[in-house]
JSON list of C-alpha atoms in Angstrom, two decimals:
[
{"chain": "A", "resi": 22, "resn": "MET", "atom": "CA", "xyz": [-0.05, 0.02, 0.01]},
{"chain": "A", "resi": 23, "resn": "VAL", "atom": "CA", "xyz": [2.82, 2.36, 0.87]},
{"chain": "A", "resi": 24, "resn": "ILE", "atom": "CA", "xyz": [4.53, 1.65, -2.55]},
{"chain": "A", "resi": 25, "resn": "ILE", "atom": "CA", "xyz": [1.32, 2.43, -4.37]},
{"chain": "A", "resi": 26, "resn": "ARG", "atom": "CA", "xyz": [1.01, 5.71, -2.57]},
{"chain": "A", "resi": 27, "resn": "LEU", "atom": "CA", "xyz": [4.58, 6.67, -3.39]},
{"chain": "A", "resi": 28, "resn": "LEU", "atom": "CA", "xyz": [4.03, 5.79, -7.05]},
{"chain": "A", "resi": 29, "resn": "LEU", "atom": "CA", "xyz": [0.95, 7.90, -7.19]},
{"chain": "A", "resi": 30, "resn": "ILE", "atom": "CA", "xyz": [2.69, 10.76, -5.56]},
{"chain": "A", "resi": 31, "resn": "ASN", "atom": "CA", "xyz": [5.66, 10.50, -7.96]},
{"chain": "A", "resi": 32, "resn": "LEU", "atom": "CA", "xyz": [3.27, 10.40, -11.00]},
{"chain": "A", "resi": 33, "resn": "PHE", "atom": "CA", "xyz": [1.38, 13.46, -9.74]},
{"chain": "A", "resi": 34, "resn": "ILE", "atom": "CA", "xyz": [4.57, 15.46, -9.21]},
{"chain": "A", "resi": 35, "resn": "PHE", "atom": "CA", "xyz": [5.99, 14.40, -12.58]},
{"chain": "A", "resi": 36, "resn": "TYR", "atom": "CA", "xyz": [2.91, 15.50, -14.56]},
{"chain": "A", "resi": 37, "resn": "SER", "atom": "CA", "xyz": [2.19, 18.60, -12.55]},
{"chain": "A", "resi": 38, "resn": "LEU", "atom": "CA", "xyz": [5.73, 20.03, -13.05]},
{"chain": "A", "resi": 39, "resn": "ALA", "atom": "CA", "xyz": [5.92, 19.24, -16.73]},
{"chain": "A", "resi": 40, "resn": "ALA", "atom": "CA", "xyz": [6.97, 22.38, -18.73]},
{"chain": "A", "resi": 41, "resn": "LYS", "atom": "CA", "xyz": [4.81, 23.43, -21.62]},
{"chain": "A", "resi": 42, "resn": "ALA", "atom": "CA", "xyz": [6.30, 25.04, -24.68]},
{"chain": "A", "resi": 43, "resn": "GLY", "atom": "CA", "xyz": [5.59, 28.87, -24.86]},
{"chain": "A", "resi": 44, "resn": "GLN", "atom": "CA", "xyz": [5.27, 31.10, -27.81]},
{"chain": "A", "resi": 45, "resn": "VAL", "atom": "CA", "xyz": [6.12, 34.64, -29.01]},
{"chain": "A", "resi": 46, "resn": "THR", "atom": "CA", "xyz": [2.89, 36.61, -28.63]},
{"chain": "A", "resi": 47, "resn": "ASP", "atom": "CA", "xyz": [4.06, 40.07, -29.66]},
{"chain": "A", "resi": 48, "resn": "SER", "atom": "CA", "xyz": [7.07, 42.18, -30.92]},
{"chain": "A", "resi": 49, "resn": "GLU", "atom": "CA", "xyz": [7.43, 45.85, -31.26]},
{"chain": "A", "resi": 50, "resn": "TRP", "atom": "CA", "xyz": [10.17, 48.37, -32.00]},
{"chain": "A", "resi": 51, "resn": "ASN", "atom": "CA", "xyz": [10.77, 50.98, -29.34]},
{"chain": "A", "resi": 52, "resn": "ILE", "atom": "CA", "xyz": [12.16, 54.50, -29.65]},
{"chain": "A", "resi": 53, "resn": "LEU", "atom": "CA", "xyz": [15.79, 53.34, -29.07]},
{"chain": "A", "resi": 54, "resn": "ASP", "atom": "CA", "xyz": [15.57, 50.92, -32.11]},
{"chain": "A", "resi": 55, "resn": "ASP", "atom": "CA", "xyz": [15.38, 47.88, -29.83]},
{"chain": "A", "resi": 56, "resn": "LEU", "atom": "CA", "xyz": [12.97, 45.00, -30.65]},
{"chain": "A", "resi": 57, "resn": "ILE", "atom": "CA", "xyz": [10.90, 44.15, -27.53]},
{"chain": "A", "resi": 58, "resn": "VAL", "atom": "CA", "xyz": [9.59, 40.53, -27.70]},
{"chain": "A", "resi": 59, "resn": "THR", "atom": "CA", "xyz": [6.82, 39.40, -25.56]},
{"chain": "A", "resi": 60, "resn": "TYR", "atom": "CA", "xyz": [7.03, 35.66, -24.84]},
{"chain": "A", "resi": 61, "resn": "SER", "atom": "CA", "xyz": [4.27, 33.63, -23.20]},
{"chain": "A", "resi": 62, "resn": "VAL", "atom": "CA", "xyz": [5.71, 30.95, -20.93]},
{"chain": "A", "resi": 63, "resn": "GLY", "atom": "CA", "xyz": [2.41, 29.26, -20.32]},
{"chain": "A", "resi": 64, "resn": "GLN", "atom": "CA", "xyz": [2.76, 28.72, -16.49]},
{"chain": "A", "resi": 65, "resn": "GLN", "atom": "CA", "xyz": [2.12, 31.75, -14.41]},
{"chain": "A", "resi": 66, "resn": "SER", "atom": "CA", "xyz": [3.46, 30.35, -11.09]},
{"chain": "A", "resi": 67, "resn": "LEU", "atom": "CA", "xyz": [7.05, 29.60, -12.40]},
{"chain": "A", "resi": 68, "resn": "THR", "atom": "CA", "xyz": [9.82, 32.14, -12.93]},
{"chain": "A", "resi": 69, "resn": "VAL", "atom": "CA", "xyz": [11.71, 31.03, -16.06]},
{"chain": "A", "resi": 70, "resn": "ARG", "atom": "CA", "xyz": [14.67, 32.47, -17.91]},
{"chain": "A", "resi": 71, "resn": "VAL", "atom": "CA", "xyz": [13.75, 33.06, -21.56]},
{"chain": "A", "resi": 72, "resn": "ASP", "atom": "CA", "xyz": [16.45, 33.39, -24.18]},
{"chain": "A", "resi": 73, "resn": "CYS", "atom": "CA", "xyz": [15.55, 34.90, -27.57]},
{"chain": "A", "resi": 74, "resn": "THR", "atom": "CA", "xyz": [17.58, 35.28, -30.78]},
{"chain": "A", "resi": 75, "resn": "LEU", "atom": "CA", "xyz": [16.85, 37.47, -33.78]},
{"chain": "A", "resi": 76, "resn": "PHE", "atom": "CA", "xyz": [17.80, 36.09, -37.21]},
{"chain": "A", "resi": 77, "resn": "ASN", "atom": "CA", "xyz": [18.12, 37.92, -40.56]},
{"chain": "A", "resi": 78, "resn": "SER", "atom": "CA", "xyz": [16.68, 36.64, -43.89]},
{"chain": "A", "resi": 79, "resn": "SER", "atom": "CA", "xyz": [19.77, 34.42, -44.32]},
{"chain": "A", "resi": 80, "resn": "ASP", "atom": "CA", "xyz": [19.05, 32.73, -41.02]},
{"chain": "A", "resi": 81, "resn": "GLN", "atom": "CA", "xyz": [22.10, 34.22, -39.33]},
{"chain": "A", "resi": 82, "resn": "ALA", "atom": "CA", "xyz": [21.90, 35.33, -35.72]},
{"chain": "A", "resi": 83, "resn": "ILE", "atom": "CA", "xyz": [22.08, 39.18, -35.49]},
{"chain": "A", "resi": 84, "resn": "ALA", "atom": "CA", "xyz": [20.99, 39.85, -31.91]},
{"chain": "A", "resi": 85, "resn": "GLY", "atom": "CA", "xyz": [20.11, 38.03, -28.63]},
{"chain": "A", "resi": 86, "resn": "GLY", "atom": "CA", "xyz": [18.88, 38.70, -25.17]},
{"chain": "A", "resi": 87, "resn": "TYR", "atom": "CA", "xyz": [17.28, 37.22, -22.18]},
{"chain": "A", "resi": 88, "resn": "SER", "atom": "CA", "xyz": [14.78, 38.14, -19.46]},
{"chain": "A", "resi": 89, "resn": "PHE", "atom": "CA", "xyz": [12.93, 36.42, -16.67]},
{"chain": "A", "resi": 90, "resn": "SER", "atom": "CA", "xyz": [9.19, 35.72, -16.75]},
{"chain": "A", "resi": 91, "resn": "GLU", "atom": "CA", "xyz": [6.79, 37.33, -14.32]},
{"chain": "A", "resi": 92, "resn": "GLY", "atom": "CA", "xyz": [3.22, 36.16, -14.27]},
{"chain": "A", "resi": 93, "resn": "GLY", "atom": "CA", "xyz": [3.87, 33.83, -17.06]},
{"chain": "A", "resi": 94, "resn": "VAL", "atom": "CA", "xyz": [5.21, 36.39, -19.45]},
{"chain": "A", "resi": 95, "resn": "ALA", "atom": "CA", "xyz": [8.73, 37.52, -20.34]},
{"chain": "A", "resi": 96, "resn": "ARG", "atom": "CA", "xyz": [9.66, 40.71, -22.22]},
{"chain": "A", "resi": 97, "resn": "VAL", "atom": "CA", "xyz": [13.01, 40.41, -23.93]},
{"chain": "A", "resi": 98, "resn": "ARG", "atom": "CA", "xyz": [14.93, 43.33, -25.38]},
{"chain": "A", "resi": 99, "resn": "LEU", "atom": "CA", "xyz": [16.98, 42.59, -28.58]},
{"chain": "A", "resi": 100, "resn": "THR", "atom": "CA", "xyz": [19.35, 45.28, -30.07]},
{"chain": "A", "resi": 101, "resn": "PRO", "atom": "CA", "xyz": [20.08, 44.46, -33.67]},
{"chain": "A", "resi": 102, "resn": "PRO", "atom": "CA", "xyz": [22.58, 46.37, -35.91]},
{"chain": "A", "resi": 103, "resn": "LYS", "atom": "CA", "xyz": [21.07, 49.62, -37.29]},
{"chain": "A", "resi": 104, "resn": "LYS", "atom": "CA", "xyz": [20.72, 48.22, -40.81]},
{"chain": "A", "resi": 105, "resn": "TYR", "atom": "CA", "xyz": [18.18, 45.67, -39.65]},
{"chain": "A", "resi": 106, "resn": "VAL", "atom": "CA", "xyz": [15.98, 48.09, -37.63]},
{"chain": "A", "resi": 107, "resn": "GLY", "atom": "CA", "xyz": [12.40, 47.89, -38.80]},
{"chain": "A", "resi": 108, "resn": "LYS", "atom": "CA", "xyz": [13.04, 45.26, -41.52]},
{"chain": "A", "resi": 109, "resn": "PRO", "atom": "CA", "xyz": [9.97, 42.86, -41.98]},
{"chain": "A", "resi": 110, "resn": "ASN", "atom": "CA", "xyz": [11.93, 39.71, -42.91]},
{"chain": "A", "resi": 111, "resn": "LEU", "atom": "CA", "xyz": [13.40, 39.02, -39.47]},
{"chain": "A", "resi": 112, "resn": "THR", "atom": "CA", "xyz": [12.76, 35.77, -37.52]},
{"chain": "A", "resi": 113, "resn": "ILE", "atom": "CA", "xyz": [12.52, 35.61, -33.68]},
{"chain": "A", "resi": 114, "resn": "ARG", "atom": "CA", "xyz": [13.14, 32.31, -31.89]},
{"chain": "A", "resi": 115, "resn": "CYS", "atom": "CA", "xyz": [12.84, 31.99, -28.06]},
{"chain": "A", "resi": 116, "resn": "GLN", "atom": "CA", "xyz": [13.14, 29.21, -25.65]},
{"chain": "A", "resi": 117, "resn": "PRO", "atom": "CA", "xyz": [12.77, 28.87, -21.95]}
]
């Protein structure tokens, strides 16, 4: 009986702490020519470090940054070279 309880507790903990993949929910340029990326972590109760990278049209990394989530959302500031500011063909990839 004790073994069954321990197994159930372990299964509960394992499935309740499983991290869910988040997503980029918004991006905007600020007045300082930084790209501010909003990333939804998916779990509001956890503080997670989120790393984001900005890629050009040739899939080369041109900027990176990180932030910690608060309330399930992280806002990451990326500062690309001036020639990429405002360009539409940039790709953002983030991971917790």
